[in-house]
mmCIF file with all atom_site columns, C-alpha atoms in Angstrom:
data_model
loop_
_atom_site.group_PDB
_atom_site.id
_atom_site.type_symbol
_atom_site.label_atom_id
_atom_site.label_alt_id
_atom_site.label_comp_id
_atom_site.label_asym_id
_atom_site.label_entity_id
_atom_site.label_seq_id
_atom_site.pdbx_PDB_ins_code
_atom_site.Cartn_x
_atom_site.Cartn_y
_atom_site.Cartn_z
_atom_site.occupancy
_atom_site.B_iso_or_equiv
_atom_site.pdbx_formal_charge
_atom_site.auth_seq_id
_atom_site.auth_comp_id
_atom_site.auth_asym_id
_atom_site.auth_atom_id
_atom_site.pdbx_PDB_model_num
ATOM 1   C CA . UNK J 1 1   ? 22.756 -182.570 -19.520 1.00 45.00 ? 1   UNK J CA 1
ATOM 2   C CA . UNK J 1 2   ? 23.813 -179.131 -20.664 1.00 50.00 ? 2   UNK J CA 1
ATOM 3   C CA . UNK J 1 3   ? 25.396 -180.527 -23.852 1.00 66.00 ? 3   UNK J CA 1
ATOM 4   C CA . UNK J 1 4   ? 22.173 -182.546 -24.455 1.00 78.00 ? 4   UNK J CA 1
ATOM 5   C CA . UNK J 1 5   ? 20.092 -179.497 -24.050 1.00 82.00 ? 5   UNK J CA 1
ATOM 6   C CA . UNK J 1 6   ? 22.304 -177.435 -26.326 1.00 89.00 ? 6   UNK J CA 1
ATOM 7   C CA . UNK J 1 7   ? 22.258 -180.020 -29.055 1.00 89.00 ? 7   UNK J CA 1
ATOM 8   C CA . UNK J 1 8   ? 18.405 -180.529 -28.859 1.00 92.00 ? 8   UNK J CA 1
ATOM 9   C CA . UNK J 1 9   ? 17.880 -176.824 -28.907 1.00 94.00 ? 9   UNK J CA 1
ATOM 10  C CA . UNK J 1 10  ? 20.050 -176.320 -31.994 1.00 94.00 ? 10  UNK J CA 1
ATOM 11  C CA . UNK J 1 11  ? 18.169 -179.070 -33.753 1.00 93.00 ? 11  UNK J CA 1
ATOM 12  C CA . UNK J 1 12  ? 14.883 -177.689 -32.762 1.00 94.00 ? 12  UNK J CA 1
ATOM 13  C CA . UNK J 1 13  ? 15.867 -174.251 -33.860 1.00 93.00 ? 13  UNK J CA 1
ATOM 14  C CA . UNK J 1 14  ? 16.891 -175.449 -37.274 1.00 92.00 ? 14  UNK J CA 1
ATOM 15  C CA . UNK J 1 15  ? 13.695 -177.350 -37.625 1.00 93.00 ? 15  UNK J CA 1
ATOM 16  C CA . UNK J 1 16  ? 11.431 -174.521 -36.519 1.00 94.00 ? 16  UNK J CA 1
ATOM 17  C CA . UNK J 1 17  ? 13.390 -172.052 -38.755 1.00 92.00 ? 17  UNK J CA 1
ATOM 18  C CA . UNK J 1 18  ? 13.023 -174.289 -41.747 1.00 91.00 ? 18  UNK J CA 1
ATOM 19  C CA . UNK J 1 19  ? 9.208  -174.358 -41.220 1.00 91.00 ? 19  UNK J CA 1
ATOM 20  C CA . UNK J 1 20  ? 8.547  -170.860 -40.176 1.00 91.00 ? 20  UNK J CA 1
ATOM 21  C CA . UNK J 1 21  ? 11.470 -168.662 -41.242 1.00 89.00 ? 21  UNK J CA 1
ATOM 22  C CA . UNK J 1 22  ? 13.267 -166.073 -39.112 1.00 90.00 ? 22  UNK J CA 1
ATOM 23  C CA . UNK J 1 23  ? 10.254 -164.163 -37.852 1.00 89.00 ? 23  UNK J CA 1
ATOM 24  C CA . UNK J 1 24  ? 8.216  -167.218 -37.199 1.00 92.00 ? 24  UNK J CA 1
ATOM 25  C CA . UNK J 1 25  ? 10.914 -169.070 -35.308 1.00 92.00 ? 25  UNK J CA 1
ATOM 26  C CA . UNK J 1 26  ? 9.975  -167.785 -31.918 1.00 94.00 ? 26  UNK J CA 1
ATOM 27  C CA . UNK J 1 27  ? 11.834 -168.867 -28.726 1.00 94.00 ? 27  UNK J CA 1
ATOM 28  C CA . UNK J 1 28  ? 8.432  -170.302 -27.546 1.00 95.00 ? 28  UNK J CA 1
ATOM 29  C CA . UNK J 1 29  ? 8.160  -172.514 -30.625 1.00 95.00 ? 29  UNK J CA 1
ATOM 30  C CA . UNK J 1 30  ? 11.802 -173.618 -30.291 1.00 94.00 ? 30  UNK J CA 1
ATOM 31  C CA . UNK J 1 31  ? 11.368 -174.409 -26.605 1.00 95.00 ? 31  UNK J CA 1
ATOM 32  C CA . UNK J 1 32  ? 8.380  -176.544 -27.331 1.00 94.00 ? 32  UNK J CA 1
ATOM 33  C CA . UNK J 1 33  ? 10.086 -178.415 -30.084 1.00 94.00 ? 33  UNK J CA 1
ATOM 34  C CA . UNK J 1 34  ? 13.220 -178.937 -27.860 1.00 93.00 ? 34  UNK J CA 1
ATOM 35  C CA . UNK J 1 35  ? 11.128 -179.782 -24.823 1.00 93.00 ? 35  UNK J CA 1
ATOM 36  C CA . UNK J 1 36  ? 12.903 -177.102 -22.607 1.00 93.00 ? 36  UNK J CA 1
ATOM 37  C CA . UNK J 1 37  ? 11.717 -173.912 -21.143 1.00 92.00 ? 37  UNK J CA 1
ATOM 38  C CA . UNK J 1 38  ? 12.554 -170.573 -22.819 1.00 92.00 ? 38  UNK J CA 1
ATOM 39  C CA . UNK J 1 39  ? 14.846 -169.629 -19.837 1.00 93.00 ? 39  UNK J CA 1
ATOM 40  C CA . UNK J 1 40  ? 17.135 -172.560 -20.847 1.00 92.00 ? 40  UNK J CA 1
ATOM 41  C CA . UNK J 1 41  ? 17.410 -171.142 -24.383 1.00 93.00 ? 41  UNK J CA 1
ATOM 42  C CA . UNK J 1 42  ? 18.496 -167.684 -23.099 1.00 93.00 ? 42  UNK J CA 1
ATOM 43  C CA . UNK J 1 43  ? 20.905 -169.188 -20.620 1.00 92.00 ? 43  UNK J CA 1
ATOM 44  C CA . UNK J 1 44  ? 22.495 -171.320 -23.272 1.00 91.00 ? 44  UNK J CA 1
ATOM 45  C CA . UNK J 1 45  ? 22.527 -168.836 -26.178 1.00 93.00 ? 45  UNK J CA 1
ATOM 46  C CA . UNK J 1 46  ? 21.786 -165.403 -24.892 1.00 93.00 ? 46  UNK J CA 1
ATOM 47  C CA . UNK J 1 47  ? 19.288 -164.395 -27.487 1.00 92.00 ? 47  UNK J CA 1
ATOM 48  C CA . UNK J 1 48  ? 17.097 -165.755 -30.342 1.00 92.00 ? 48  UNK J CA 1
ATOM 49  C CA . UNK J 1 49  ? 19.384 -164.047 -32.903 1.00 91.00 ? 49  UNK J CA 1
ATOM 50  C CA . UNK J 1 50  ? 22.536 -165.867 -31.604 1.00 93.00 ? 50  UNK J CA 1
ATOM 51  C CA . UNK J 1 51  ? 20.685 -169.166 -31.411 1.00 93.00 ? 51  UNK J CA 1
ATOM 52  C CA . UNK J 1 52  ? 19.300 -168.988 -34.926 1.00 91.00 ? 52  UNK J CA 1
ATOM 53  C CA . UNK J 1 53  ? 22.604 -167.788 -36.498 1.00 89.00 ? 53  UNK J CA 1
ATOM 54  C CA . UNK J 1 54  ? 24.395 -170.774 -34.959 1.00 91.00 ? 54  UNK J CA 1
ATOM 55  C CA . UNK J 1 55  ? 21.680 -173.160 -35.954 1.00 90.00 ? 55  UNK J CA 1
ATOM 56  C CA . UNK J 1 56  ? 21.705 -171.980 -39.450 1.00 88.00 ? 56  UNK J CA 1
ATOM 57  C CA . UNK J 1 57  ? 25.481 -172.297 -39.737 1.00 85.00 ? 57  UNK J CA 1
ATOM 58  C CA . UNK J 1 58  ? 25.633 -175.863 -38.270 1.00 84.00 ? 58  UNK J CA 1
ATOM 59  C CA . UNK J 1 59  ? 22.598 -177.301 -39.925 1.00 82.00 ? 59  UNK J CA 1
ATOM 60  C CA . UNK J 1 60  ? 23.175 -175.892 -43.367 1.00 80.00 ? 60  UNK J CA 1
ATOM 61  C CA . UNK J 1 61  ? 26.744 -177.079 -43.658 1.00 81.00 ? 61  UNK J CA 1
ATOM 62  C CA . UNK J 1 62  ? 27.179 -179.463 -46.592 1.00 84.00 ? 62  UNK J CA 1
ATOM 63  C CA . UNK J 1 63  ? 29.692 -182.289 -46.028 1.00 84.00 ? 63  UNK J CA 1
ATOM 64  C CA . UNK J 1 64  ? 31.397 -183.034 -49.318 1.00 88.00 ? 64  UNK J CA 1
ATOM 65  C CA . UNK J 1 65  ? 32.670 -186.373 -50.316 1.00 90.00 ? 65  UNK J CA 1
ATOM 66  C CA . UNK J 1 66  ? 36.282 -186.417 -51.434 1.00 93.00 ? 66  UNK J CA 1
ATOM 67  C CA . UNK J 1 67  ? 37.387 -186.850 -55.088 1.00 96.00 ? 67  UNK J CA 1
ATOM 68  C CA . UNK J 1 68  ? 40.632 -188.723 -55.690 1.00 95.00 ? 68  UNK J CA 1
ATOM 69  C CA . UNK J 1 69  ? 43.789 -186.701 -56.534 1.00 95.00 ? 69  UNK J CA 1
ATOM 70  C CA . UNK J 1 70  ? 44.763 -189.393 -58.987 1.00 96.00 ? 70  UNK J CA 1
ATOM 71  C CA . UNK J 1 71  ? 41.645 -190.145 -61.106 1.00 96.00 ? 71  UNK J CA 1
ATOM 72  C CA . UNK J 1 72  ? 41.289 -193.751 -62.161 1.00 95.00 ? 72  UNK J CA 1
ATOM 73  C CA . UNK J 1 73  ? 37.623 -194.026 -63.249 1.00 96.00 ? 73  UNK J CA 1
ATOM 74  C CA . UNK J 1 74  ? 36.423 -190.410 -63.764 1.00 97.00 ? 74  UNK J CA 1
ATOM 75  C CA . UNK J 1 75  ? 32.813 -191.076 -64.741 1.00 97.00 ? 75  UNK J CA 1
ATOM 76  C CA . UNK J 1 76  ? 32.229 -193.473 -61.845 1.00 97.00 ? 76  UNK J CA 1
ATOM 77  C CA . UNK J 1 77  ? 34.177 -191.216 -59.358 1.00 98.00 ? 77  UNK J CA 1
ATOM 78  C CA . UNK J 1 78  ? 32.429 -188.089 -60.339 1.00 98.00 ? 78  UNK J CA 1
ATOM 79  C CA . UNK J 1 79  ? 28.971 -189.705 -60.462 1.00 98.00 ? 79  UNK J CA 1
ATOM 80  C CA . UNK J 1 80  ? 29.485 -191.112 -56.926 1.00 97.00 ? 80  UNK J CA 1
ATOM 81  C CA . UNK J 1 81  ? 30.543 -187.637 -55.733 1.00 97.00 ? 81  UNK J CA 1
ATOM 82  C CA . UNK J 1 82  ? 27.520 -185.964 -57.338 1.00 97.00 ? 82  UNK J CA 1
ATOM 83  C CA . UNK J 1 83  ? 25.136 -188.539 -55.888 1.00 97.00 ? 83  UNK J CA 1
ATOM 84  C CA . UNK J 1 84  ? 26.562 -187.826 -52.392 1.00 96.00 ? 84  UNK J CA 1
ATOM 85  C CA . UNK J 1 85  ? 26.448 -184.115 -52.873 1.00 95.00 ? 85  UNK J CA 1
ATOM 86  C CA . UNK J 1 86  ? 22.803 -184.334 -54.110 1.00 96.00 ? 86  UNK J CA 1
ATOM 87  C CA . UNK J 1 87  ? 21.878 -186.386 -51.086 1.00 96.00 ? 87  UNK J CA 1
ATOM 88  C CA . UNK J 1 88  ? 23.459 -183.881 -48.667 1.00 93.00 ? 88  UNK J CA 1
ATOM 89  C CA . UNK J 1 89  ? 21.507 -181.108 -50.290 1.00 94.00 ? 89  UNK J CA 1
ATOM 90  C CA . UNK J 1 90  ? 18.254 -182.967 -50.122 1.00 94.00 ? 90  UNK J CA 1
ATOM 91  C CA . UNK J 1 91  ? 18.781 -183.718 -46.423 1.00 91.00 ? 91  UNK J CA 1
ATOM 92  C CA . UNK J 1 92  ? 19.054 -179.997 -45.735 1.00 90.00 ? 92  UNK J CA 1
ATOM 93  C CA . UNK J 1 93  ? 16.609 -178.907 -48.483 1.00 92.00 ? 93  UNK J CA 1
ATOM 94  C CA . UNK J 1 94  ? 14.019 -177.303 -46.109 1.00 92.00 ? 94  UNK J CA 1
ATOM 95  C CA . UNK J 1 95  ? 16.521 -175.129 -44.298 1.00 91.00 ? 95  UNK J CA 1
ATOM 96  C CA . UNK J 1 96  ? 18.349 -174.223 -47.536 1.00 91.00 ? 96  UNK J CA 1
ATOM 97  C CA . UNK J 1 97  ? 15.109 -173.037 -49.060 1.00 92.00 ? 97  UNK J CA 1
ATOM 98  C CA . UNK J 1 98  ? 14.360 -170.954 -46.114 1.00 91.00 ? 98  UNK J CA 1
ATOM 99  C CA . UNK J 1 99  ? 17.812 -169.429 -46.043 1.00 89.00 ? 99  UNK J CA 1
ATOM 100 C CA . UNK J 1 100 ? 17.407 -168.542 -49.684 1.00 89.00 ? 100 UNK J CA 1
ATOM 101 C CA . UNK J 1 101 ? 14.111 -166.866 -48.894 1.00 88.00 ? 101 UNK J CA 1
ATOM 102 C CA . UNK J 1 102 ? 15.652 -164.805 -46.155 1.00 87.00 ? 102 UNK J CA 1
ATOM 103 C CA . UNK J 1 103 ? 18.915 -164.082 -47.964 1.00 84.00 ? 103 UNK J CA 1
ATOM 104 C CA . UNK J 1 104 ? 17.945 -160.673 -49.290 1.00 82.00 ? 104 UNK J CA 1
ATOM 105 C CA . UNK J 1 105 ? 17.230 -159.433 -45.774 1.00 82.00 ? 105 UNK J CA 1
ATOM 106 C CA . UNK J 1 106 ? 19.820 -161.242 -43.756 1.00 82.00 ? 106 UNK J CA 1
ATOM 107 C CA . UNK J 1 107 ? 23.474 -161.418 -45.010 1.00 81.00 ? 107 UNK J CA 1
ATOM 108 C CA . UNK J 1 108 ? 24.222 -164.229 -42.534 1.00 79.00 ? 108 UNK J CA 1
ATOM 109 C CA . UNK J 1 109 ? 21.586 -166.387 -44.315 1.00 79.00 ? 109 UNK J CA 1
ATOM 110 C CA . UNK J 1 110 ? 23.151 -165.658 -47.674 1.00 79.00 ? 110 UNK J CA 1
ATOM 111 C CA . UNK J 1 111 ? 26.515 -166.616 -46.338 1.00 79.00 ? 111 UNK J CA 1
ATOM 112 C CA . UNK J 1 112 ? 25.196 -170.018 -45.210 1.00 79.00 ? 112 UNK J CA 1
ATOM 113 C CA . UNK J 1 113 ? 23.694 -170.607 -48.709 1.00 78.00 ? 113 UNK J CA 1
ATOM 114 C CA . UNK J 1 114 ? 26.868 -169.668 -50.479 1.00 79.00 ? 114 UNK J CA 1
ATOM 115 C CA . UNK J 1 115 ? 29.206 -171.920 -48.448 1.00 77.00 ? 115 UNK J CA 1
ATOM 116 C CA . UNK J 1 116 ? 28.244 -175.279 -49.769 1.00 79.00 ? 116 UNK J CA 1
ATOM 117 C CA . UNK J 1 117 ? 28.124 -174.544 -53.532 1.00 86.00 ? 117 UNK J CA 1
ATOM 118 C CA . UNK J 1 118 ? 31.323 -172.575 -53.316 1.00 89.00 ? 118 UNK J CA 1
ATOM 119 C CA . UNK J 1 119 ? 33.186 -175.450 -51.693 1.00 91.00 ? 119 UNK J CA 1
ATOM 120 C CA . UNK J 1 120 ? 31.623 -177.844 -54.216 1.00 94.00 ? 120 UNK J CA 1
ATOM 121 C CA . UNK J 1 121 ? 32.718 -175.766 -57.194 1.00 95.00 ? 121 UNK J CA 1
ATOM 122 C CA . UNK J 1 122 ? 36.309 -175.472 -55.841 1.00 95.00 ? 122 UNK J CA 1
ATOM 123 C CA . UNK J 1 123 ? 36.587 -179.230 -55.323 1.00 96.00 ? 123 UNK J CA 1
ATOM 124 C CA . UNK J 1 124 ? 35.301 -180.123 -58.793 1.00 97.00 ? 124 UNK J CA 1
ATOM 125 C CA . UNK J 1 125 ? 37.587 -177.440 -60.363 1.00 96.00 ? 125 UNK J CA 1
ATOM 126 C CA . UNK J 1 126 ? 40.526 -179.076 -58.613 1.00 96.00 ? 126 UNK J CA 1
ATOM 127 C CA . UNK J 1 127 ? 39.490 -182.513 -59.914 1.00 97.00 ? 127 UNK J CA 1
ATOM 128 C CA . UNK J 1 128 ? 39.390 -181.102 -63.520 1.00 96.00 ? 128 UNK J CA 1
ATOM 129 C CA . UNK J 1 129 ? 43.038 -180.015 -63.003 1.00 94.00 ? 129 UNK J CA 1
ATOM 130 C CA . UNK J 1 130 ? 43.867 -183.488 -61.882 1.00 95.00 ? 130 UNK J CA 1
ATOM 131 C CA . UNK J 1 131 ? 42.085 -184.974 -64.886 1.00 95.00 ? 131 UNK J CA 1
ATOM 132 C CA . UNK J 1 132 ? 44.241 -182.856 -67.137 1.00 92.00 ? 132 UNK J CA 1
ATOM 133 C CA . UNK J 1 133 ? 47.420 -183.508 -65.113 1.00 92.00 ? 133 UNK J CA 1
ATOM 134 C CA . UNK J 1 134 ? 46.925 -187.288 -65.497 1.00 93.00 ? 134 UNK J CA 1
ATOM 135 C CA . UNK J 1 135 ? 46.075 -187.246 -69.220 1.00 92.00 ? 135 UNK J CA 1
ATOM 136 C CA . UNK J 1 136 ? 42.360 -187.656 -69.119 1.00 94.00 ? 136 UNK J CA 1
ATOM 137 C CA . UNK J 1 137 ? 41.744 -184.225 -70.622 1.00 90.00 ? 137 UNK J CA 1
ATOM 138 C CA . UNK J 1 138 ? 43.753 -182.521 -73.414 1.00 77.00 ? 138 UNK J CA 1
ATOM 139 C CA . UNK J 1 139 ? 46.324 -179.976 -72.387 1.00 69.00 ? 139 UNK J CA 1
ATOM 140 C CA . UNK J 1 140 ? 45.933 -178.059 -75.543 1.00 63.00 ? 140 UNK J CA 1
ATOM 141 C CA . UNK J 1 141 ? 44.130 -174.672 -75.667 1.00 59.00 ? 141 UNK J CA 1
ATOM 142 C CA . UNK J 1 142 ? 40.924 -176.299 -77.056 1.00 74.00 ? 142 UNK J CA 1
ATOM 143 C CA . UNK J 1 143 ? 39.282 -176.098 -73.641 1.00 79.00 ? 143 UNK J CA 1
ATOM 144 C CA . UNK J 1 144 ? 39.948 -172.682 -72.122 1.00 86.00 ? 144 UNK J CA 1
ATOM 145 C CA . UNK J 1 145 ? 39.830 -171.893 -68.371 1.00 88.00 ? 145 UNK J CA 1
ATOM 146 C CA . UNK J 1 146 ? 36.529 -170.000 -69.097 1.00 91.00 ? 146 UNK J CA 1
ATOM 147 C CA . UNK J 1 147 ? 35.140 -173.157 -70.611 1.00 91.00 ? 147 UNK J CA 1
ATOM 148 C CA . UNK J 1 148 ? 36.163 -175.204 -67.505 1.00 92.00 ? 148 UNK J CA 1
ATOM 149 C CA . UNK J 1 149 ? 34.703 -172.584 -65.087 1.00 94.00 ? 149 UNK J CA 1
ATOM 150 C CA . UNK J 1 150 ? 31.475 -172.496 -66.964 1.00 95.00 ? 150 UNK J CA 1
ATOM 151 C CA . UNK J 1 151 ? 31.299 -176.379 -67.125 1.00 96.00 ? 151 UNK J CA 1
ATOM 152 C CA . UNK J 1 152 ? 31.819 -176.678 -63.387 1.00 97.00 ? 152 UNK J CA 1
ATOM 153 C CA . UNK J 1 153 ? 29.379 -174.027 -62.596 1.00 96.00 ? 153 UNK J CA 1
ATOM 154 C CA . UNK J 1 154 ? 26.713 -175.802 -64.821 1.00 97.00 ? 154 UNK J CA 1
ATOM 155 C CA . UNK J 1 155 ? 27.392 -179.255 -63.084 1.00 97.00 ? 155 UNK J CA 1
ATOM 156 C CA . UNK J 1 156 ? 27.088 -177.846 -59.551 1.00 96.00 ? 156 UNK J CA 1
ATOM 157 C CA . UNK J 1 157 ? 24.198 -175.594 -60.562 1.00 96.00 ? 157 UNK J CA 1
ATOM 158 C CA . UNK J 1 158 ? 22.194 -178.460 -62.185 1.00 97.00 ? 158 UNK J CA 1
ATOM 159 C CA . UNK J 1 159 ? 22.822 -180.742 -59.148 1.00 97.00 ? 159 UNK J CA 1
ATOM 160 C CA . UNK J 1 160 ? 21.740 -177.945 -56.806 1.00 95.00 ? 160 UNK J CA 1
ATOM 161 C CA . UNK J 1 161 ? 18.663 -177.213 -58.758 1.00 96.00 ? 161 UNK J CA 1
ATOM 162 C CA . UNK J 1 162 ? 17.700 -180.813 -59.005 1.00 97.00 ? 162 UNK J CA 1
ATOM 163 C CA . UNK J 1 163 ? 18.061 -181.272 -55.167 1.00 96.00 ? 163 UNK J CA 1
ATOM 164 C CA . UNK J 1 164 ? 16.001 -178.130 -54.407 1.00 95.00 ? 164 UNK J CA 1
ATOM 165 C CA . UNK J 1 165 ? 13.343 -178.433 -57.027 1.00 96.00 ? 165 UNK J CA 1
ATOM 166 C CA . UNK J 1 166 ? 12.702 -182.036 -58.054 1.00 96.00 ? 166 UNK J CA 1
ATOM 167 C CA . UNK J 1 167 ? 9.959  -182.581 -55.490 1.00 94.00 ? 167 UNK J CA 1
ATOM 168 C CA . UNK J 1 168 ? 8.093  -179.326 -56.362 1.00 93.00 ? 168 UNK J CA 1
ATOM 169 C CA . UNK J 1 169 ? 8.605  -179.254 -60.144 1.00 94.00 ? 169 UNK J CA 1
ATOM 170 C CA . UNK J 1 170 ? 8.481  -182.940 -61.334 1.00 93.00 ? 170 UNK J CA 1
ATOM 171 C CA . UNK J 1 171 ? 7.732  -181.822 -65.005 1.00 95.00 ? 171 UNK J CA 1
ATOM 172 C CA . UNK J 1 172 ? 11.184 -180.152 -64.968 1.00 94.00 ? 172 UNK J CA 1
ATOM 173 C CA . UNK J 1 173 ? 12.825 -183.398 -63.966 1.00 95.00 ? 173 UNK J CA 1
ATOM 174 C CA . UNK J 1 174 ? 10.953 -186.194 -65.828 1.00 95.00 ? 174 UNK J CA 1
ATOM 175 C CA . UNK J 1 175 ? 13.723 -188.831 -65.655 1.00 96.00 ? 175 UNK J CA 1
ATOM 176 C CA . UNK J 1 176 ? 14.607 -190.727 -62.476 1.00 96.00 ? 176 UNK J CA 1
ATOM 177 C CA . UNK J 1 177 ? 17.090 -189.073 -60.233 1.00 97.00 ? 177 UNK J CA 1
ATOM 178 C CA . UNK J 1 178 ? 19.921 -191.499 -60.651 1.00 97.00 ? 178 UNK J CA 1
ATOM 179 C CA . UNK J 1 179 ? 19.700 -191.481 -64.436 1.00 97.00 ? 179 UNK J CA 1
ATOM 180 C CA . UNK J 1 180 ? 19.615 -187.662 -64.479 1.00 98.00 ? 180 UNK J CA 1
ATOM 181 C CA . UNK J 1 181 ? 22.645 -187.274 -62.224 1.00 98.00 ? 181 UNK J CA 1
ATOM 182 C CA . UNK J 1 182 ? 24.571 -189.777 -64.385 1.00 98.00 ? 182 UNK J CA 1
ATOM 183 C CA . UNK J 1 183 ? 23.651 -187.624 -67.433 1.00 98.00 ? 183 UNK J CA 1
ATOM 184 C CA . UNK J 1 184 ? 24.842 -184.462 -65.763 1.00 98.00 ? 184 UNK J CA 1
ATOM 185 C CA . UNK J 1 185 ? 28.233 -186.099 -65.256 1.00 98.00 ? 185 UNK J CA 1
ATOM 186 C CA . UNK J 1 186 ? 28.364 -187.535 -68.834 1.00 97.00 ? 186 UNK J CA 1
ATOM 187 C CA . UNK J 1 187 ? 27.584 -184.212 -70.359 1.00 97.00 ? 187 UNK J CA 1
ATOM 188 C CA . UNK J 1 188 ? 30.036 -182.436 -68.140 1.00 97.00 ? 188 UNK J CA 1
ATOM 189 C CA . UNK J 1 189 ? 32.953 -184.790 -68.951 1.00 96.00 ? 189 UNK J CA 1
ATOM 190 C CA . UNK J 1 190 ? 32.096 -184.937 -72.618 1.00 94.00 ? 190 UNK J CA 1
ATOM 191 C CA . UNK J 1 191 ? 32.081 -181.180 -72.828 1.00 93.00 ? 191 UNK J CA 1
ATOM 192 C CA . UNK J 1 192 ? 35.652 -181.163 -71.381 1.00 93.00 ? 192 UNK J CA 1
ATOM 193 C CA . UNK J 1 193 ? 36.708 -183.601 -73.996 1.00 91.00 ? 193 UNK J CA 1
ATOM 194 C CA . UNK J 1 194 ? 37.514 -186.542 -71.665 1.00 92.00 ? 194 UNK J CA 1
ATOM 195 C CA . UNK J 1 195 ? 39.351 -189.447 -73.242 1.00 92.00 ? 195 UNK J CA 1
ATOM 196 C CA . UNK J 1 196 ? 38.165 -193.058 -72.977 1.00 89.00 ? 196 UNK J CA 1
ATOM 197 C CA . UNK J 1 197 ? 41.699 -193.774 -71.616 1.00 92.00 ? 197 UNK J CA 1
ATOM 198 C CA . UNK J 1 198 ? 44.307 -191.364 -70.282 1.00 91.00 ? 198 UNK J CA 1
ATOM 199 C CA . UNK J 1 199 ? 47.165 -190.328 -72.466 1.00 81.00 ? 199 UNK J CA 1
ATOM 200 C CA . UNK J 1 200 ? 50.544 -191.521 -71.278 1.00 68.00 ? 200 UNK J CA 1
ATOM 201 C CA . UNK J 1 201 ? 53.053 -189.086 -69.837 1.00 60.00 ? 201 UNK J CA 1
ATOM 202 C CA . UNK J 1 202 ? 55.442 -189.788 -72.665 1.00 49.00 ? 202 UNK J CA 1
ATOM 203 C CA . UNK J 1 203 ? 52.816 -189.132 -75.371 1.00 58.00 ? 203 UNK J CA 1
ATOM 204 C CA . UNK J 1 204 ? 51.859 -185.863 -73.578 1.00 56.00 ? 204 UNK J CA 1
ATOM 205 C CA . UNK J 1 205 ? 55.462 -184.694 -73.603 1.00 54.00 ? 205 UNK J CA 1
ATOM 206 C CA . UNK J 1 206 ? 55.775 -185.577 -77.307 1.00 51.00 ? 206 UNK J CA 1
ATOM 207 C CA . UNK J 1 207 ? 52.547 -183.655 -78.047 1.00 55.00 ? 207 UNK J CA 1
ATOM 208 C CA . UNK J 1 208 ? 53.577 -180.711 -76.042 1.00 52.00 ? 208 UNK J CA 1
ATOM 209 C CA . UNK J 1 209 ? 57.074 -180.461 -77.583 1.00 54.00 ? 209 UNK J CA 1
ATOM 210 C CA . UNK J 1 210 ? 57.405 -177.996 -80.375 1.00 56.00 ? 210 UNK J CA 1
ATOM 211 C CA . UNK J 1 211 ? 57.622 -179.509 -83.874 1.00 49.00 ? 211 UNK J CA 1
ATOM 212 C CA . UNK J 1 212 ? 60.915 -179.806 -85.775 1.00 46.00 ? 212 UNK J CA 1
ATOM 213 C CA . UNK J 1 213 ? 59.721 -177.339 -88.480 1.00 47.00 ? 213 UNK J CA 1
ATOM 214 C CA . UNK J 1 214 ? 58.646 -174.836 -85.900 1.00 46.00 ? 214 UNK J CA 1
ATOM 215 C CA . UNK J 1 215 ? 62.093 -174.899 -84.099 1.00 45.00 ? 215 UNK J CA 1
ATOM 216 C CA . UNK J 1 216 ? 64.089 -174.491 -87.267 1.00 44.00 ? 216 UNK J CA 1
ATOM 217 C CA . UNK J 1 217 ? 62.125 -171.573 -88.658 1.00 43.00 ? 217 UNK J CA 1
#
């Protein structure tokens, strides 16, 4: 029963917070939403502050899909990952919006907002490394680390913006969601110079080796 109360209270706190913000999320409103009395809230969590901080952390957490370490179908793999990430963001859209609204006044809210996108950027960056390692992207200096970093930021930023704003700003997102997400991925991979087929390890070694003329000079 205690665990059931705790779970219900945390869900209720997240819902009330998403609707009313930090100041409007009173223990009375949370108790009504969770169908418990306020005394139960204080017994379980000690204070409104402790309850809301925990509710924000647990209910704003973005569960990321896993990208393969050996890419086989990059466009399909990354598109599926972006779709899953977009869906997770949409499911938590109300609380993320409220956290962003409160971020300037509450460092804990800002930290909750940063966590998901930071993890997403790190995972896609690692996937780009794997694409290069397995011959899908050139190992020359044509694509610099700065280019990769900017491209990853643009992909995650576009996905985040789409999830947060598509319902409020339809003119900004005139194309259907799935088509748009596929386009984000295509533009991202095209910008990195992804090949239609991966270059073999032998071909990459030959390409990376210094030319005969260069070694004899």
